[in-house]
Short mmCIF file of C-alpha atoms and ligand atoms in Angstrom, two decimals:
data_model
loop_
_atom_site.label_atom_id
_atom_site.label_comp_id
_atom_site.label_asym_id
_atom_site.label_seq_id
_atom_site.Cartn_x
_atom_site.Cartn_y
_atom_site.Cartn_z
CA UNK L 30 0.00 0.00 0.00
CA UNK L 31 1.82 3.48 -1.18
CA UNK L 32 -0.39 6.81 0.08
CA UNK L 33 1.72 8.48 -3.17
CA UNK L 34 -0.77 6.21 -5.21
CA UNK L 35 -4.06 8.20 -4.10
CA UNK L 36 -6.28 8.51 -6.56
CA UNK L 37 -7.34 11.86 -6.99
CA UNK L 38 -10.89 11.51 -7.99
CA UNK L 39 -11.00 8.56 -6.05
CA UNK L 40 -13.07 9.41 -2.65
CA UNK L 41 -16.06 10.91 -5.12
CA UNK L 42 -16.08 7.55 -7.31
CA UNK L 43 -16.14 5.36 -4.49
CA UNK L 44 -18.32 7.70 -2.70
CA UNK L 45 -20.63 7.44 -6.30
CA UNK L 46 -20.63 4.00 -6.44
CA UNK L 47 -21.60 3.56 -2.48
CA UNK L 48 -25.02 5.40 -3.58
CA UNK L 49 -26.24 3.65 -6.61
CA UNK L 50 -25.66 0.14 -4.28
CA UNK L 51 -27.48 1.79 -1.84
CA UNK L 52 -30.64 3.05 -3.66
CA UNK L 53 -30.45 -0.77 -5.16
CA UNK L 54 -27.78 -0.25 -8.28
CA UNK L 55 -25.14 -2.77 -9.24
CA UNK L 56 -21.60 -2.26 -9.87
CA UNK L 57 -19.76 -3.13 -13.30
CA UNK L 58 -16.55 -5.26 -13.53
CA UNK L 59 -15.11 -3.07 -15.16
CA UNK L 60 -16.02 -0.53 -11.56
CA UNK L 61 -14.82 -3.64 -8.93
CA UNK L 62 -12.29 -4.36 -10.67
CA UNK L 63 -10.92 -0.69 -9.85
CA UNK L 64 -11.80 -0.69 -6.26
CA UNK L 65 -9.62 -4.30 -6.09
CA UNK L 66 -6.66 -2.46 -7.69
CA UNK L 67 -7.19 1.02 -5.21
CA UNK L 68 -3.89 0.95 -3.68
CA UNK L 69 -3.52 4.02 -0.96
CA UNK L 70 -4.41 3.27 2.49
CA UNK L 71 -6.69 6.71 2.01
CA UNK L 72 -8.43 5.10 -0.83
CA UNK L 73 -9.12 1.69 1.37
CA UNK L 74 -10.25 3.65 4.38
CA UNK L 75 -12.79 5.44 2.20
CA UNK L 76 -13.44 2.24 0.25
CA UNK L 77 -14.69 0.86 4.01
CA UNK L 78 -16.35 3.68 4.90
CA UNK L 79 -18.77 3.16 1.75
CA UNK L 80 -18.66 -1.10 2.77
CA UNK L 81 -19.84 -0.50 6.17
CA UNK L 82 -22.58 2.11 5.06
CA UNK L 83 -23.68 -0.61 2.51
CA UNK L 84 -23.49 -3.14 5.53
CA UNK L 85 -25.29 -1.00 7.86
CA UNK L 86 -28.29 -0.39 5.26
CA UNK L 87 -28.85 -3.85 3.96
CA UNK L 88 -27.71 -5.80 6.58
CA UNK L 89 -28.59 -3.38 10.10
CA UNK L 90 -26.10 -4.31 13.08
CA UNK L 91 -26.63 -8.01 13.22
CA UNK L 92 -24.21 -10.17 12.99
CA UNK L 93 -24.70 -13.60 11.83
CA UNK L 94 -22.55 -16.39 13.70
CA UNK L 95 -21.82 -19.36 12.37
CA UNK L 96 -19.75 -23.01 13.85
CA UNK L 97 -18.71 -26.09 12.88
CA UNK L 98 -18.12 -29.82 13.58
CA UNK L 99 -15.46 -31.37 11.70
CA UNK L 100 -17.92 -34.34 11.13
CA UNK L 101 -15.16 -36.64 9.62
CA UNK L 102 -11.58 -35.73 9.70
CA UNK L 103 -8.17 -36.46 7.59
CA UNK L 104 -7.29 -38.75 4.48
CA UNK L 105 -9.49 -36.96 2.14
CA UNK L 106 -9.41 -38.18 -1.36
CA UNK L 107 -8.95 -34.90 -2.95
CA UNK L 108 -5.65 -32.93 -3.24
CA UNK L 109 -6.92 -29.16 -2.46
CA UNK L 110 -3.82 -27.80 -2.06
CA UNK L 111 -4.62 -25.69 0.88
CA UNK L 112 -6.12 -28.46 2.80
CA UNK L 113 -4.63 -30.61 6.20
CA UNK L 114 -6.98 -32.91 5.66
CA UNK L 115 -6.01 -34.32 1.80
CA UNK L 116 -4.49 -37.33 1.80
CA UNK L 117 -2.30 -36.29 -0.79
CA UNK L 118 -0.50 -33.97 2.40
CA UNK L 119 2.01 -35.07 5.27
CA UNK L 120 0.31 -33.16 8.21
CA UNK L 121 -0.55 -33.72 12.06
CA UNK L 122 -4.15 -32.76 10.89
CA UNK L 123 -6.62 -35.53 13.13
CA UNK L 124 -8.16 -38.70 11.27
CA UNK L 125 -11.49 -40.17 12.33
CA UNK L 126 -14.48 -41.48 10.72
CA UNK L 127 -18.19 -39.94 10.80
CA UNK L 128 -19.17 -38.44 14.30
CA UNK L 129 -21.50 -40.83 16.52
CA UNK L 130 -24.53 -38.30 17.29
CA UNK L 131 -23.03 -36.99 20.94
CA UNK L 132 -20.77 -34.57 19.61
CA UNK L 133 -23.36 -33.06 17.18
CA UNK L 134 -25.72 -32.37 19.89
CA UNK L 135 -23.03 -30.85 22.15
CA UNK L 136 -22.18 -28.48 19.46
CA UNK L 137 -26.16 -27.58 18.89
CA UNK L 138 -26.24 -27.04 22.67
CA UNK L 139 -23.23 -25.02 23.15
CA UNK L 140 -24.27 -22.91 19.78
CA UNK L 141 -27.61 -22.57 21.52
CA UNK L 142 -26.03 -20.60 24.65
CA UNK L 143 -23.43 -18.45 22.61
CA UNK L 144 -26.47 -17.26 20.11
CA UNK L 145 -24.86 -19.09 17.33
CA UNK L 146 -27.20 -19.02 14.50
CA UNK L 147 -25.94 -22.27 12.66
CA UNK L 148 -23.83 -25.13 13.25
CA UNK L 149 -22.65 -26.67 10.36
CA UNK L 150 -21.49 -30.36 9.86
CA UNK L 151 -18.73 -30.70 7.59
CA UNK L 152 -16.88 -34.28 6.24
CA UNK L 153 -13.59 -34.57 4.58
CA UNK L 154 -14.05 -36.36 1.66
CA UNK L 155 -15.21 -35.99 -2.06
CA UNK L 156 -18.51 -35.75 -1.57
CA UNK L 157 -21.85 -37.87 -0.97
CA UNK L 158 -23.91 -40.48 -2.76
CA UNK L 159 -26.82 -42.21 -2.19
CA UNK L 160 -26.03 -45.63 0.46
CA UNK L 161 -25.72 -46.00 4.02
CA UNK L 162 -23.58 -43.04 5.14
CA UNK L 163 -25.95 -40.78 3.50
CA UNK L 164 -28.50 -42.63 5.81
CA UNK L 165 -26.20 -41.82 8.38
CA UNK L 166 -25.51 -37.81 7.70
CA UNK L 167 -29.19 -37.74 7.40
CA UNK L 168 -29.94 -39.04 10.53
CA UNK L 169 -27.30 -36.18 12.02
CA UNK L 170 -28.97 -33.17 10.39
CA UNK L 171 -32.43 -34.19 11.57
CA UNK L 172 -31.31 -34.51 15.40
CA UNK L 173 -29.83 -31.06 14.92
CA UNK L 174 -32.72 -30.19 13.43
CA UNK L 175 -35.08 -31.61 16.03
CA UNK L 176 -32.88 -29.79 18.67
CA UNK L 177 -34.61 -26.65 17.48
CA UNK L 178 -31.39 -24.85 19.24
CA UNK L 179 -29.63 -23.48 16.01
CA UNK L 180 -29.62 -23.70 12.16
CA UNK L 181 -28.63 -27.28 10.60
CA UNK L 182 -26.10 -26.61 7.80
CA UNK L 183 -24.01 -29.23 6.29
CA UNK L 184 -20.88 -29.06 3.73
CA UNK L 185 -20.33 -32.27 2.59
CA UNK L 186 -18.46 -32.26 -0.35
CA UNK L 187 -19.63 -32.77 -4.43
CA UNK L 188 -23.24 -33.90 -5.09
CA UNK L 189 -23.75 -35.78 -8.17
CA UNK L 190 -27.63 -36.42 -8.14
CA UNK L 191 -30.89 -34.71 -7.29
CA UNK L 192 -31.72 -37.63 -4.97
CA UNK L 193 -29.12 -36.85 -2.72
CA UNK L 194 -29.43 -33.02 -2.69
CA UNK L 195 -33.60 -33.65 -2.00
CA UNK L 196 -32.89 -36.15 0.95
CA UNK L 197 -30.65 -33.33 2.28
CA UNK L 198 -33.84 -31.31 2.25
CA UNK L 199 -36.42 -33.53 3.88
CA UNK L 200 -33.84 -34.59 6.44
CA UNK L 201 -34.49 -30.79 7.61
CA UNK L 202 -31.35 -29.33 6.34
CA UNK L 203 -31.64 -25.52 5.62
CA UNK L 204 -27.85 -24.72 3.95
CA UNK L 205 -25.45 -26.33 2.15
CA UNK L 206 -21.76 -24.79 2.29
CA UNK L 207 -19.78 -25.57 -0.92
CA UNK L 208 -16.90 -23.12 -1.32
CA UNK L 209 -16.01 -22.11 -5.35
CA UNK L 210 -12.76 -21.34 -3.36
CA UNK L 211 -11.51 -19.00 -6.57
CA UNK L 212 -12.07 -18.02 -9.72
CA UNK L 213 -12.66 -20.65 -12.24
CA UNK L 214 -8.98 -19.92 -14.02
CA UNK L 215 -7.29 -20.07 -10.98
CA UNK L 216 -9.13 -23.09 -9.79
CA UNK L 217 -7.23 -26.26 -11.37
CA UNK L 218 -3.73 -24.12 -9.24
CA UNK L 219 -5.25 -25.57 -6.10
CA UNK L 220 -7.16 -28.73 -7.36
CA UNK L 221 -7.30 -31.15 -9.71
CA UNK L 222 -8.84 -33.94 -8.18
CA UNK L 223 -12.62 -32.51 -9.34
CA UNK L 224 -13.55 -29.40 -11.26
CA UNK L 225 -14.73 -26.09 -10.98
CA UNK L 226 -17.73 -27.09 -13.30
CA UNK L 227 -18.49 -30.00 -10.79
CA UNK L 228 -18.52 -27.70 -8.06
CA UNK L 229 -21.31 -25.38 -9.95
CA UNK L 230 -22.88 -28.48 -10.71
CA UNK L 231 -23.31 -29.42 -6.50
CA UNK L 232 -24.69 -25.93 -6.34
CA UNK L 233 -27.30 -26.01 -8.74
CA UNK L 234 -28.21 -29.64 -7.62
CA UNK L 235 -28.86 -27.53 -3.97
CA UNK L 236 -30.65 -24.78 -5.32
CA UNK L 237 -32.89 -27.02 -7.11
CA UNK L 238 -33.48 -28.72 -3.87
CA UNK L 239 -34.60 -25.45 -2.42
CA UNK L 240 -31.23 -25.54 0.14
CA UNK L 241 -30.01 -22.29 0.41
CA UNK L 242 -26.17 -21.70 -0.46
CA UNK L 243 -23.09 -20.95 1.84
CA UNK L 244 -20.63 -20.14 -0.95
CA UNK L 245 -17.40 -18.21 -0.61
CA UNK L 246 -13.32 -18.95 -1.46
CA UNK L 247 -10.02 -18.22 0.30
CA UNK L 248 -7.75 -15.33 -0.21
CA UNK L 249 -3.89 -15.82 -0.06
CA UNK L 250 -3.24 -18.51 -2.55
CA UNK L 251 -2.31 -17.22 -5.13
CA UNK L 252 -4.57 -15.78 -7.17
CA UNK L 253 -4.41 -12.40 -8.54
CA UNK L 254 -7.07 -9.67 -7.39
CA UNK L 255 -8.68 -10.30 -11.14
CA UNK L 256 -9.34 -13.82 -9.70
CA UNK L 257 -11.34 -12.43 -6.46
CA UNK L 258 -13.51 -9.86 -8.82
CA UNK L 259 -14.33 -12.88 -10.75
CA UNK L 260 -14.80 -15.17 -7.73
CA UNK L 261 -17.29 -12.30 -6.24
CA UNK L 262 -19.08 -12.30 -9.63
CA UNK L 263 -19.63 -15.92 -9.83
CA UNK L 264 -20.66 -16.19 -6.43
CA UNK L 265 -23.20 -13.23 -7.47
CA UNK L 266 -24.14 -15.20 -10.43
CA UNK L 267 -24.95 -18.69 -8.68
CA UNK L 268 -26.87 -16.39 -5.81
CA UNK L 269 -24.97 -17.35 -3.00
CA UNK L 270 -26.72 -16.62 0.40
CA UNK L 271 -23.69 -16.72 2.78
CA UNK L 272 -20.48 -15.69 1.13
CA UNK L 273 -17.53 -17.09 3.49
CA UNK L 274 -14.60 -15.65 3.29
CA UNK L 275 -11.29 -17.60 4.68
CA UNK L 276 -7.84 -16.46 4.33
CA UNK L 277 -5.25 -19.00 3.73
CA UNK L 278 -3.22 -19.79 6.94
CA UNK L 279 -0.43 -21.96 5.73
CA UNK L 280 -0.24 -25.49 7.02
CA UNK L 281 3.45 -27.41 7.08
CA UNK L 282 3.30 -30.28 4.96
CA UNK L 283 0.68 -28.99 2.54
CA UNK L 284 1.97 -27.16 -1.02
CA UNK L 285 0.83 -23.65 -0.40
CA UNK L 286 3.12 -23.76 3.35
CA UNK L 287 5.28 -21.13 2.39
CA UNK L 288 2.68 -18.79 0.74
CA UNK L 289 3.32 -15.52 1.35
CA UNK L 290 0.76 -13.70 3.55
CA UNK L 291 -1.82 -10.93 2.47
CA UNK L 292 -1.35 -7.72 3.95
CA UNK L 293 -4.17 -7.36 6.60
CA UNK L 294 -5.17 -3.84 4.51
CA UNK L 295 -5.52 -6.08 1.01
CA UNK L 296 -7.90 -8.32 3.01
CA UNK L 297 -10.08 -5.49 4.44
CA UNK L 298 -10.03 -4.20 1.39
CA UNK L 299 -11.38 -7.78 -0.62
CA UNK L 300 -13.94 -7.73 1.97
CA UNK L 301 -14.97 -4.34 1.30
CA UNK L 302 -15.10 -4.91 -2.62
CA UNK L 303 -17.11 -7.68 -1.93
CA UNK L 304 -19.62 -6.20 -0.26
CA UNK L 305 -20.06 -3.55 -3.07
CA UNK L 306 -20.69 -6.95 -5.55
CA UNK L 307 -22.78 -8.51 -3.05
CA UNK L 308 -24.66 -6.38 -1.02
CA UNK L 309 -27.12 -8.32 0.71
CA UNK L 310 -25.44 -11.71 1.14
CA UNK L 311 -23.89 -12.39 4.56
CA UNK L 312 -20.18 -11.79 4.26
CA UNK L 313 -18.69 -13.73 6.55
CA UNK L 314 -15.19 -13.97 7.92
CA UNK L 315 -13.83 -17.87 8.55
CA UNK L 316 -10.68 -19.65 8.47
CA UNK L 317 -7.63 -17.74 8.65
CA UNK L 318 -9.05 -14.22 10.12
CA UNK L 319 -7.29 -14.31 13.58
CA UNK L 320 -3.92 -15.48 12.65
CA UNK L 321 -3.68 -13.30 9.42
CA UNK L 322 -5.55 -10.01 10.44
CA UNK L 323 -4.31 -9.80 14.02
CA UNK L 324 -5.48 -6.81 15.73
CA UNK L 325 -7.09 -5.79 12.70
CA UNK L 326 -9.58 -8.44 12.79
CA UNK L 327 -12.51 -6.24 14.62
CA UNK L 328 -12.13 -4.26 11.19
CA UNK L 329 -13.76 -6.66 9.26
CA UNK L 330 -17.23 -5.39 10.11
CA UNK L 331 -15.81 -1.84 9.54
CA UNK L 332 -15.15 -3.27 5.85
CA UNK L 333 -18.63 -4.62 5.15
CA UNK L 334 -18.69 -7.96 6.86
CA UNK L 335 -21.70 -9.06 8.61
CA UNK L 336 -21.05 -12.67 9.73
CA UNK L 337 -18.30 -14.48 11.64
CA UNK L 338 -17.54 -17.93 12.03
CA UNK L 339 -16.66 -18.68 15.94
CA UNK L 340 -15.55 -21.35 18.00
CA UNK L 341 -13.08 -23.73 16.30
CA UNK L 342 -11.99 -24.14 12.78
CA UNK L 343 -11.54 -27.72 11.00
CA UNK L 344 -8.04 -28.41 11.70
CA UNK L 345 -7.04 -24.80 13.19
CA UNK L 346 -7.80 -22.80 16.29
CA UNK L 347 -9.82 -19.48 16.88
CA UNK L 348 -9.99 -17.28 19.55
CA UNK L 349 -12.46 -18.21 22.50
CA UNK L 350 -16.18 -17.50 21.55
CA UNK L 351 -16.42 -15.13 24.27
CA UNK L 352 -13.87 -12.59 22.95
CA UNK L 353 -15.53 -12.55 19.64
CA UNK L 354 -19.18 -11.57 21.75
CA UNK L 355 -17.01 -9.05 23.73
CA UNK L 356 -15.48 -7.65 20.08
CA UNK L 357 -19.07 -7.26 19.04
CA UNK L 358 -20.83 -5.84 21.65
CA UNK L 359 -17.91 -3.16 21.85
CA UNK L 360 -18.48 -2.12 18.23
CA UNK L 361 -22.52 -2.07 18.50
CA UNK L 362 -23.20 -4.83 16.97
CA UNK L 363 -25.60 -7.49 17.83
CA UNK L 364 -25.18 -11.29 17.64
CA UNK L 365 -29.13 -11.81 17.79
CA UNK L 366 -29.81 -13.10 14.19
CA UNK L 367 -33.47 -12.89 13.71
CA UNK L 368 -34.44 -16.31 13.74
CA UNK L 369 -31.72 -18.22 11.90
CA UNK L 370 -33.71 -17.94 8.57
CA UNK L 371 -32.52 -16.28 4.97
CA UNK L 372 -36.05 -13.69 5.13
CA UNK L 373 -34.23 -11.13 4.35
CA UNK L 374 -32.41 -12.30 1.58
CA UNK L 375 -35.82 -13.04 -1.08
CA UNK L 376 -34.86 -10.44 -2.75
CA UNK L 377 -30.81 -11.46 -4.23
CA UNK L 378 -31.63 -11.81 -7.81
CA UNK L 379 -31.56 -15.24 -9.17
CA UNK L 380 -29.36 -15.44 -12.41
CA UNK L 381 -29.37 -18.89 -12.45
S1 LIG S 13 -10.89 -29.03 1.05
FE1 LIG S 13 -12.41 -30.63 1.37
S2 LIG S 13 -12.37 -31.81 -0.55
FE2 LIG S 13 -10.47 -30.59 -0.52
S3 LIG S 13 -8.94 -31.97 0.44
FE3 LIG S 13 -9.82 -30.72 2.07
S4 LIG S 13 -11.48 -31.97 2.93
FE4 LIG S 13 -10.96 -32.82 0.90
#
């Protein structure tokens, strides 16, 4: 970041383009792809300032929290090359097979008393088919449903059939997670194991099954900031509900180890031109935010986001639930999601 790089028309652009989102415009590539490259820490700040006006119209002060259970852990068929949990990797990362139902229903429980809208169950492996464990993973979702303490949610890998994406449904399941990660040209530099196209496919399989869609990527692998315009784009395109965003924290033994990090400003500022694309989806920060954004992190909501994901990730740690209530309630906001339902999300457009 380089203050000599101000743009000097910048603050009344950016301040133009915060008012057509607000009265309900959209913003061009062409127009993101210019806030990605803004460059002055002047520029960001202002950048944020039109983010968290954006957040605060569409999205009030609530703030939408999200956990998960690592449902199955380790020697994961595909080779994501971010991932502990591939099998293609030499990490410490745990191994187990599918949780027994105790676990799940501590999680609901303890989501239940921290105002945790959704807890989502999440398996490393390709994905699901029709059989037993889907039998299984069904049975799961409907005691969390039952619970009637928080959201079920589920990310479970590639779906290949209708069948399975509709017994999802009836099991009580409300969203899917199933991360594009990047842009579909960047995509095949982290995984080749499945495809970007498969990955739409899962999606539209969901949507079909009236699921709503936790959709996002990770920053830090790579990719250029043409590939996260693109990735916002697509994710506007398939009409993502929840838009996750993680940022890569390097794990020894996997290929992207000794990735450099993101500056903590470049990731505000991603989160900020997100929010500009994607203006009524919960942006939410996940993997990555504490050990990469530091003190910064409480910034986040200052840059448009309006969802965190608390307690523990996958394979990594967070910072204790408590200190992420205590960061809220000192910046206004309120962890009381209305409900744990997507009401005020009829109106993203559908394009698909
Ligand atoms: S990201 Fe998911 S699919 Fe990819 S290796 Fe990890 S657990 Fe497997």
């Amino acid at each position: 970041m380089n203050d000599s790089l101000v743009d000097a028309n910048g603050p009344e652009r950016i301040a133009g383009l915060t008012r057509r989102v607000l009265r309900g415009g959209e913003i061009t590539r062409a127009e993101a792809a210019w806030l990605f490259n803004l460059e002055s820490s002047a520029d960001i700040f202002d950048l944020m300032a039109g983010a968290n006006r954006l957040r605060d119209h569409f999205k009030g002060n609530k703030i939408h929290l999200c956990s998960i259970v690592n449902a199955k852990a380790g020697a994961c068929s595909e080779n994501c090359a971010f991932c502990s949990q591939s099998s293609f990797h030499q990490t410490d990362s745990p191994r187990y097979g599918f949780v027994d139902p105790d676990p799940v229903q501590q999680a609901a429980e303890e989501a239940g008393r921290n105002r945790v809208a959704a807890v989502g169950l999440v398996a490393a492996w390709r994905g699901l088919k029709e059989g037993p464990m889907l039998d299984e993973v069904c049975d799961r979702i409907r005691d969390l449903a039952q619970s009637g303490k928080t959201r079920p949610d589920a990310s479970l890998g590639i779906i290949e059939s209708q069948a399975v994406a509709d017994r999802l449904k009836e099991a009580g399941l409300e969203c899917y997670g199933h991360n594009l990660e990047s842009s579909r040209e960047f995509f095949p530099r982290h995984c080749t194991a499945h495809t970007y196209e498969q990955r739409l496919n899962t999606i539209r399989f969901l949507k079909k099954a009236g699921l709503k869609i936790c959709s996002g990527g990770i920053l830090g692998m790579g990719e250029t900031r043409q590939d996260r315009c693109e990735l916002a784009f697509a994710l506007k395109e398939v009409g993502a509900n929840v838009v996750p965003i993680n940022i890569l924290n390097p794990i020894p033994g996997t290929p992207f180890e000794n990735n450099p990090p993101l500056a903590p400003l470049e990731v505000l500022k991603t989160i900020a031109c997100f929010r500009f694309i994607l203006p009524r989806q919960e942006i939410m920060i996940a993997g990555g935010r504490t050990v990469n954004l530091r003190d910064a992190q409480s910034l986040v909501f200052a840059a448009g986001a309006s969802a965190l994901m608390v307690g523990n990730y996958l394979t990594t740690l967070n910072q204790p639930v408590e200190r992420d209530l205590q960061m809220l309630k000192d910046l206004g906001l309120d962890p009381n999601w209305d409900k744990h339902d997507f009401r005020d999300q009829e109106q993203i457009p559908a394009h698909w």
